[in-house]
Amino acid sequence: MDDNLHSPQRLLIELRIEHADLDDLIDRHAVATPSDDLVLRRLKKRRLALRDRIAQLEGALEPPEPA
């Protein structure tokens, strides 16, 4: 059971949830305080890093396509 807690699939799910949470936070922040560009840029940078990590994990989990 402990292996399941640290599996790449579970990490991928957690990263996707965090990415979705950041999407929501960015949308709400843009409406609530549109003049705070620095915070918005930092949130977007974090979201981009998460998306890159998700893509990296997906690539590692999916078998390569046959040529």
PDB file of N, CA and C in Angstrom:
ATOM      1  N   MET A   1       0.822  -1.188   0.000  1.00  0.00           N
ATOM      2  CA  MET A   1       0.000   0.000   0.000  1.00  0.00           C
ATOM      3  C   MET A   1       0.868   1.255   0.000  1.00  0.00           C
ATOM      4  N   ASP A   2       1.997   1.218   0.693  1.00  0.00           N
ATOM      5  CA  ASP A   2       2.885   2.373   0.729  1.00  0.00           C
ATOM      6  C   ASP A   2       3.427   2.694  -0.655  1.00  0.00           C
ATOM      7  N   ASP A   3       3.623   1.660  -1.488  1.00  0.00           N
ATOM      8  CA  ASP A   3       4.097   1.880  -2.855  1.00  0.00           C
ATOM      9  C   ASP A   3       3.089   2.693  -3.653  1.00  0.00           C
ATOM     10  N   ASN A   4       1.821   2.484  -3.385  1.00  0.00           N
ATOM     11  CA  ASN A   4       0.765   3.197  -4.084  1.00  0.00           C
ATOM     12  C   ASN A   4       0.781   4.689  -3.775  1.00  0.00           C
ATOM     13  N   LEU A   5       1.202   5.058  -2.570  1.00  0.00           N
ATOM     14  CA  LEU A   5       1.237   6.461  -2.168  1.00  0.00           C
ATOM     15  C   LEU A   5       2.324   7.242  -2.893  1.00  0.00           C
ATOM     16  N   HIS A   6       3.350   6.550  -3.341  1.00  0.00           N
ATOM     17  CA  HIS A   6       4.473   7.204  -3.986  1.00  0.00           C
ATOM     18  C   HIS A   6       4.614   6.814  -5.452  1.00  0.00           C
ATOM     19  N   SER A   7       3.568   6.317  -6.043  1.00  0.00           N
ATOM     20  CA  SER A   7       3.638   5.875  -7.433  1.00  0.00           C
ATOM     21  C   SER A   7       3.637   7.089  -8.369  1.00  0.00           C
ATOM     22  N   PRO A   8       4.246   6.927  -9.534  1.00  0.00           N
ATOM     23  CA  PRO A   8       4.237   8.015 -10.518  1.00  0.00           C
ATOM     24  C   PRO A   8       2.815   8.400 -10.945  1.00  0.00           C
ATOM     25  N   GLN A   9       1.904   7.422 -10.993  1.00  0.00           N
ATOM     26  CA  GLN A   9       0.526   7.720 -11.375  1.00  0.00           C
ATOM     27  C   GLN A   9      -0.139   8.631 -10.342  1.00  0.00           C
ATOM     28  N   ARG A  10       0.121   8.364  -9.069  1.00  0.00           N
ATOM     29  CA  ARG A  10      -0.457   9.202  -8.015  1.00  0.00           C
ATOM     30  C   ARG A  10       0.131  10.617  -8.068  1.00  0.00           C
ATOM     31  N   LEU A  11       1.430  10.715  -8.293  1.00  0.00           N
ATOM     32  CA  LEU A  11       2.068  12.019  -8.424  1.00  0.00           C
ATOM     33  C   LEU A  11       1.464  12.789  -9.588  1.00  0.00           C
ATOM     34  N   LEU A  12       1.224  12.102 -10.686  1.00  0.00           N
ATOM     35  CA  LEU A  12       0.621  12.736 -11.847  1.00  0.00           C
ATOM     36  C   LEU A  12      -0.773  13.283 -11.516  1.00  0.00           C
ATOM     37  N   ILE A  13      -1.559  12.520 -10.804  1.00  0.00           N
ATOM     38  CA  ILE A  13      -2.893  12.973 -10.398  1.00  0.00           C
ATOM     39  C   ILE A  13      -2.786  14.203  -9.496  1.00  0.00           C
ATOM     40  N   GLU A  14      -1.859  14.162  -8.542  1.00  0.00           N
ATOM     41  CA  GLU A  14      -1.693  15.292  -7.627  1.00  0.00           C
ATOM     42  C   GLU A  14      -1.244  16.547  -8.376  1.00  0.00           C
ATOM     43  N   LEU A  15      -0.356  16.392  -9.345  1.00  0.00           N
ATOM     44  CA  LEU A  15       0.095  17.539 -10.138  1.00  0.00           C
ATOM     45  C   LEU A  15      -1.040  18.107 -10.979  1.00  0.00           C
ATOM     46  N   ARG A  16      -1.869  17.240 -11.538  1.00  0.00           N
ATOM     47  CA  ARG A  16      -3.016  17.717 -12.322  1.00  0.00           C
ATOM     48  C   ARG A  16      -4.003  18.483 -11.449  1.00  0.00           C
ATOM     49  N   ILE A  17      -4.212  18.018 -10.233  1.00  0.00           N
ATOM     50  CA  ILE A  17      -5.110  18.713  -9.304  1.00  0.00           C
ATOM     51  C   ILE A  17      -4.525  20.080  -8.950  1.00  0.00           C
ATOM     52  N   GLU A  18      -3.235  20.106  -8.653  1.00  0.00           N
ATOM     53  CA  GLU A  18      -2.592  21.379  -8.321  1.00  0.00           C
ATOM     54  C   GLU A  18      -2.657  22.350  -9.500  1.00  0.00           C
ATOM     55  N   HIS A  19      -2.477  21.834 -10.720  1.00  0.00           N
ATOM     56  CA  HIS A  19      -2.560  22.663 -11.918  1.00  0.00           C
ATOM     57  C   HIS A  19      -3.970  23.244 -12.071  1.00  0.00           C
ATOM     58  N   ALA A  20      -4.976  22.429 -11.856  1.00  0.00           N
ATOM     59  CA  ALA A  20      -6.360  22.905 -11.943  1.00  0.00           C
ATOM     60  C   ALA A  20      -6.649  23.947 -10.864  1.00  0.00           C
ATOM     61  N   ASP A  21      -6.120  23.730  -9.675  1.00  0.00           N
ATOM     62  CA  ASP A  21      -6.297  24.702  -8.594  1.00  0.00           C
ATOM     63  C   ASP A  21      -5.649  26.038  -8.955  1.00  0.00           C
ATOM     64  N   LEU A  22      -4.474  25.974  -9.565  1.00  0.00           N
ATOM     65  CA  LEU A  22      -3.810  27.204  -9.983  1.00  0.00           C
ATOM     66  C   LEU A  22      -4.587  27.906 -11.081  1.00  0.00           C
ATOM     67  N   ASP A  23      -5.154  27.157 -12.011  1.00  0.00           N
ATOM     68  CA  ASP A  23      -6.007  27.755 -13.050  1.00  0.00           C
ATOM     69  C   ASP A  23      -7.127  28.569 -12.411  1.00  0.00           C
ATOM     70  N   ASP A  24      -7.790  27.958 -11.449  1.00  0.00           N
ATOM     71  CA  ASP A  24      -8.894  28.620 -10.761  1.00  0.00           C
ATOM     72  C   ASP A  24      -8.398  29.855 -10.008  1.00  0.00           C
ATOM     73  N   LEU A  25      -7.294  29.726  -9.309  1.00  0.00           N
ATOM     74  CA  LEU A  25      -6.738  30.842  -8.547  1.00  0.00           C
ATOM     75  C   LEU A  25      -6.348  32.000  -9.461  1.00  0.00           C
ATOM     76  N   ILE A  26      -5.745  31.695 -10.595  1.00  0.00           N
ATOM     77  CA  ILE A  26      -5.354  32.731 -11.551  1.00  0.00           C
ATOM     78  C   ILE A  26      -6.585  33.454 -12.081  1.00  0.00           C
ATOM     79  N   ASP A  27      -7.618  32.704 -12.431  1.00  0.00           N
ATOM     80  CA  ASP A  27      -8.849  33.323 -12.927  1.00  0.00           C
ATOM     81  C   ASP A  27      -9.474  34.244 -11.883  1.00  0.00           C
ATOM     82  N   ARG A  28      -9.562  33.759 -10.647  1.00  0.00           N
ATOM     83  CA  ARG A  28     -10.163  34.574  -9.583  1.00  0.00           C
ATOM     84  C   ARG A  28      -9.298  35.788  -9.259  1.00  0.00           C
ATOM     85  N   HIS A  29      -7.982  35.611  -9.277  1.00  0.00           N
ATOM     86  CA  HIS A  29      -7.076  36.707  -8.950  1.00  0.00           C
ATOM     87  C   HIS A  29      -7.125  37.793 -10.031  1.00  0.00           C
ATOM     88  N   ALA A  30      -7.228  37.400 -11.279  1.00  0.00           N
ATOM     89  CA  ALA A  30      -7.275  38.364 -12.379  1.00  0.00           C
ATOM     90  C   ALA A  30      -8.511  39.251 -12.278  1.00  0.00           C
ATOM     91  N   VAL A  31      -9.600  38.691 -11.810  1.00  0.00           N
ATOM     92  CA  VAL A  31     -10.840  39.454 -11.674  1.00  0.00           C
ATOM     93  C   VAL A  31     -10.797  40.323 -10.409  1.00  0.00           C
ATOM     94  N   ALA A  32     -10.306  39.769  -9.322  1.00  0.00           N
ATOM     95  CA  ALA A  32     -10.332  40.465  -8.038  1.00  0.00           C
ATOM     96  C   ALA A  32      -9.335  41.622  -7.987  1.00  0.00           C
ATOM     97  N   THR A  33      -8.113  41.392  -8.437  1.00  0.00           N
ATOM     98  CA  THR A  33      -7.080  42.431  -8.396  1.00  0.00           C
ATOM     99  C   THR A  33      -6.338  42.475  -9.729  1.00  0.00           C
ATOM    100  N   PRO A  34      -6.952  43.072 -10.746  1.00  0.00           N
ATOM    101  CA  PRO A  34      -6.334  43.069 -12.074  1.00  0.00           C
ATOM    102  C   PRO A  34      -5.028  43.865 -12.154  1.00  0.00           C
ATOM    103  N   SER A  35      -4.758  44.735 -11.182  1.00  0.00           N
ATOM    104  CA  SER A  35      -3.545  45.555 -11.254  1.00  0.00           C
ATOM    105  C   SER A  35      -2.318  44.871 -10.654  1.00  0.00           C
ATOM    106  N   ASP A  36      -2.477  43.727 -10.030  1.00  0.00           N
ATOM    107  CA  ASP A  36      -1.356  43.035  -9.382  1.00  0.00           C
ATOM    108  C   ASP A  36      -0.705  42.056 -10.364  1.00  0.00           C
ATOM    109  N   ASP A  37       0.066  42.606 -11.284  1.00  0.00           N
ATOM    110  CA  ASP A  37       0.668  41.798 -12.345  1.00  0.00           C
ATOM    111  C   ASP A  37       1.763  40.863 -11.842  1.00  0.00           C
ATOM    112  N   LEU A  38       2.512  41.274 -10.836  1.00  0.00           N
ATOM    113  CA  LEU A  38       3.615  40.453 -10.349  1.00  0.00           C
ATOM    114  C   LEU A  38       3.107  39.125  -9.780  1.00  0.00           C
ATOM    115  N   VAL A  39       2.087  39.175  -8.964  1.00  0.00           N
ATOM    116  CA  VAL A  39       1.525  37.950  -8.385  1.00  0.00           C
ATOM    117  C   VAL A  39       0.966  37.071  -9.496  1.00  0.00           C
ATOM    118  N   LEU A  40       0.273  37.673 -10.434  1.00  0.00           N
ATOM    119  CA  LEU A  40      -0.311  36.923 -11.543  1.00  0.00           C
ATOM    120  C   LEU A  40       0.772  36.245 -12.379  1.00  0.00           C
ATOM    121  N   ARG A  41       1.864  36.951 -12.638  1.00  0.00           N
ATOM    122  CA  ARG A  41       2.968  36.350 -13.403  1.00  0.00           C
ATOM    123  C   ARG A  41       3.606  35.191 -12.655  1.00  0.00           C
ATOM    124  N   ARG A  42       3.739  35.324 -11.343  1.00  0.00           N
ATOM    125  CA  ARG A  42       4.321  34.235 -10.548  1.00  0.00           C
ATOM    126  C   ARG A  42       3.424  32.999 -10.555  1.00  0.00           C
ATOM    127  N   LEU A  43       2.124  33.228 -10.439  1.00  0.00           N
ATOM    128  CA  LEU A  43       1.182  32.100 -10.489  1.00  0.00           C
ATOM    129  C   LEU A  43       1.229  31.404 -11.847  1.00  0.00           C
ATOM    130  N   LYS A  44       1.279  32.196 -12.904  1.00  0.00           N
ATOM    131  CA  LYS A  44       1.328  31.617 -14.250  1.00  0.00           C
ATOM    132  C   LYS A  44       2.631  30.860 -14.483  1.00  0.00           C
ATOM    133  N   LYS A  45       3.725  31.369 -13.931  1.00  0.00           N
ATOM    134  CA  LYS A  45       5.012  30.679 -14.068  1.00  0.00           C
ATOM    135  C   LYS A  45       4.971  29.334 -13.343  1.00  0.00           C
ATOM    136  N   ARG A  46       4.367  29.311 -12.156  1.00  0.00           N
ATOM    137  CA  ARG A  46       4.232  28.056 -11.403  1.00  0.00           C
ATOM    138  C   ARG A  46       3.350  27.071 -12.166  1.00  0.00           C
ATOM    139  N   ARG A  47       2.268  27.586 -12.761  1.00  0.00           N
ATOM    140  CA  ARG A  47       1.361  26.724 -13.534  1.00  0.00           C
ATOM    141  C   ARG A  47       2.086  26.128 -14.740  1.00  0.00           C
ATOM    142  N   LEU A  48       2.906  26.930 -15.401  1.00  0.00           N
ATOM    143  CA  LEU A  48       3.674  26.442 -16.548  1.00  0.00           C
ATOM    144  C   LEU A  48       4.675  25.363 -16.129  1.00  0.00           C
ATOM    145  N   ALA A  49       5.324  25.562 -14.989  1.00  0.00           N
ATOM    146  CA  ALA A  49       6.264  24.555 -14.489  1.00  0.00           C
ATOM    147  C   ALA A  49       5.538  23.249 -14.176  1.00  0.00           C
ATOM    148  N   LEU A  50       4.341  23.365 -13.607  1.00  0.00           N
ATOM    149  CA  LEU A  50       3.543  22.160 -13.334  1.00  0.00           C
ATOM    150  C   LEU A  50       3.172  21.451 -14.630  1.00  0.00           C
ATOM    151  N   ARG A  51       2.771  22.220 -15.632  1.00  0.00           N
ATOM    152  CA  ARG A  51       2.397  21.615 -16.915  1.00  0.00           C
ATOM    153  C   ARG A  51       3.585  20.892 -17.549  1.00  0.00           C
ATOM    154  N   ASP A  52       4.764  21.487 -17.436  1.00  0.00           N
ATOM    155  CA  ASP A  52       5.967  20.835 -17.964  1.00  0.00           C
ATOM    156  C   ASP A  52       6.265  19.537 -17.215  1.00  0.00           C
ATOM    157  N   ARG A  53       6.109  19.567 -15.897  1.00  0.00           N
ATOM    158  CA  ARG A  53       6.351  18.365 -15.081  1.00  0.00           C
ATOM    159  C   ARG A  53       5.335  17.269 -15.410  1.00  0.00           C
ATOM    160  N   ILE A  54       4.078  17.682 -15.623  1.00  0.00           N
ATOM    161  CA  ILE A  54       3.028  16.730 -15.994  1.00  0.00           C
ATOM    162  C   ILE A  54       3.367  16.078 -17.336  1.00  0.00           C
ATOM    163  N   ALA A  55       3.776  16.880 -18.302  1.00  0.00           N
ATOM    164  CA  ALA A  55       4.128  16.346 -19.619  1.00  0.00           C
ATOM    165  C   ALA A  55       5.315  15.388 -19.521  1.00  0.00           C
ATOM    166  N   GLN A  56       6.277  15.727 -18.676  1.00  0.00           N
ATOM    167  CA  GLN A  56       7.442  14.860 -18.487  1.00  0.00           C
ATOM    168  C   GLN A  56       7.034  13.518 -17.882  1.00  0.00           C
ATOM    169  N   LEU A  57       6.179  13.556 -16.882  1.00  0.00           N
ATOM    170  CA  LEU A  57       5.711  12.313 -16.254  1.00  0.00           C
ATOM    171  C   LEU A  57       4.874  11.482 -17.221  1.00  0.00           C
ATOM    172  N   GLU A  58       3.998  12.141 -17.979  1.00  0.00           N
ATOM    173  CA  GLU A  58       3.182  11.411 -18.944  1.00  0.00           C
ATOM    174  C   GLU A  58       4.053  10.729 -19.982  1.00  0.00           C
ATOM    175  N   GLY A  59       5.094  11.420 -20.421  1.00  0.00           N
ATOM    176  CA  GLY A  59       6.008  10.838 -21.388  1.00  0.00           C
ATOM    177  C   GLY A  59       6.750   9.636 -20.832  1.00  0.00           C
ATOM    178  N   ALA A  60       7.086   9.700 -19.546  1.00  0.00           N
ATOM    179  CA  ALA A  60       7.804   8.590 -18.931  1.00  0.00           C
ATOM    180  C   ALA A  60       6.886   7.384 -18.683  1.00  0.00           C
ATOM    181  N   LEU A  61       5.604   7.644 -18.454  1.00  0.00           N
ATOM    182  CA  LEU A  61       4.667   6.558 -18.153  1.00  0.00           C
ATOM    183  C   LEU A  61       4.124   5.871 -19.408  1.00  0.00           C
ATOM    184  N   GLU A  62       4.040   6.622 -20.499  1.00  0.00           N
ATOM    185  CA  GLU A  62       3.494   6.045 -21.729  1.00  0.00           C
ATOM    186  C   GLU A  62       4.614   5.351 -22.497  1.00  0.00           C
ATOM    187  N   PRO A  63       4.351   4.167 -22.971  1.00  0.00           N
ATOM    188  CA  PRO A  63       5.373   3.484 -23.781  1.00  0.00           C
ATOM    189  C   PRO A  63       5.553   4.194 -25.121  1.00  0.00           C
ATOM    190  N   PRO A  64       6.758   4.187 -25.647  1.00  0.00           N
ATOM    191  CA  PRO A  64       6.987   4.838 -26.953  1.00  0.00           C
ATOM    192  C   PRO A  64       6.205   4.131 -28.057  1.00  0.00           C
ATOM    193  N   GLU A  65       5.772   4.921 -29.019  1.00  0.00           N
ATOM    194  CA  GLU A  65       5.014   4.360 -30.148  1.00  0.00           C
ATOM    195  C   GLU A  65       5.973   3.595 -31.060  1.00  0.00           C
ATOM    196  N   PRO A  66       5.521   2.464 -31.570  1.00  0.00           N
ATOM    197  CA  PRO A  66       6.380   1.731 -32.510  1.00  0.00           C
ATOM    198  C   PRO A  66       6.531   2.509 -33.818  1.00  0.00           C
ATOM    199  N   ALA A  67       7.692   2.379 -34.398  1.00  0.00           N
ATOM    200  CA  ALA A  67       7.985   3.112 -35.639  1.00  0.00           C
ATOM    201  C   ALA A  67       7.327   2.483 -36.838  1.00  0.00           C
TER     202      ALA A  67
END
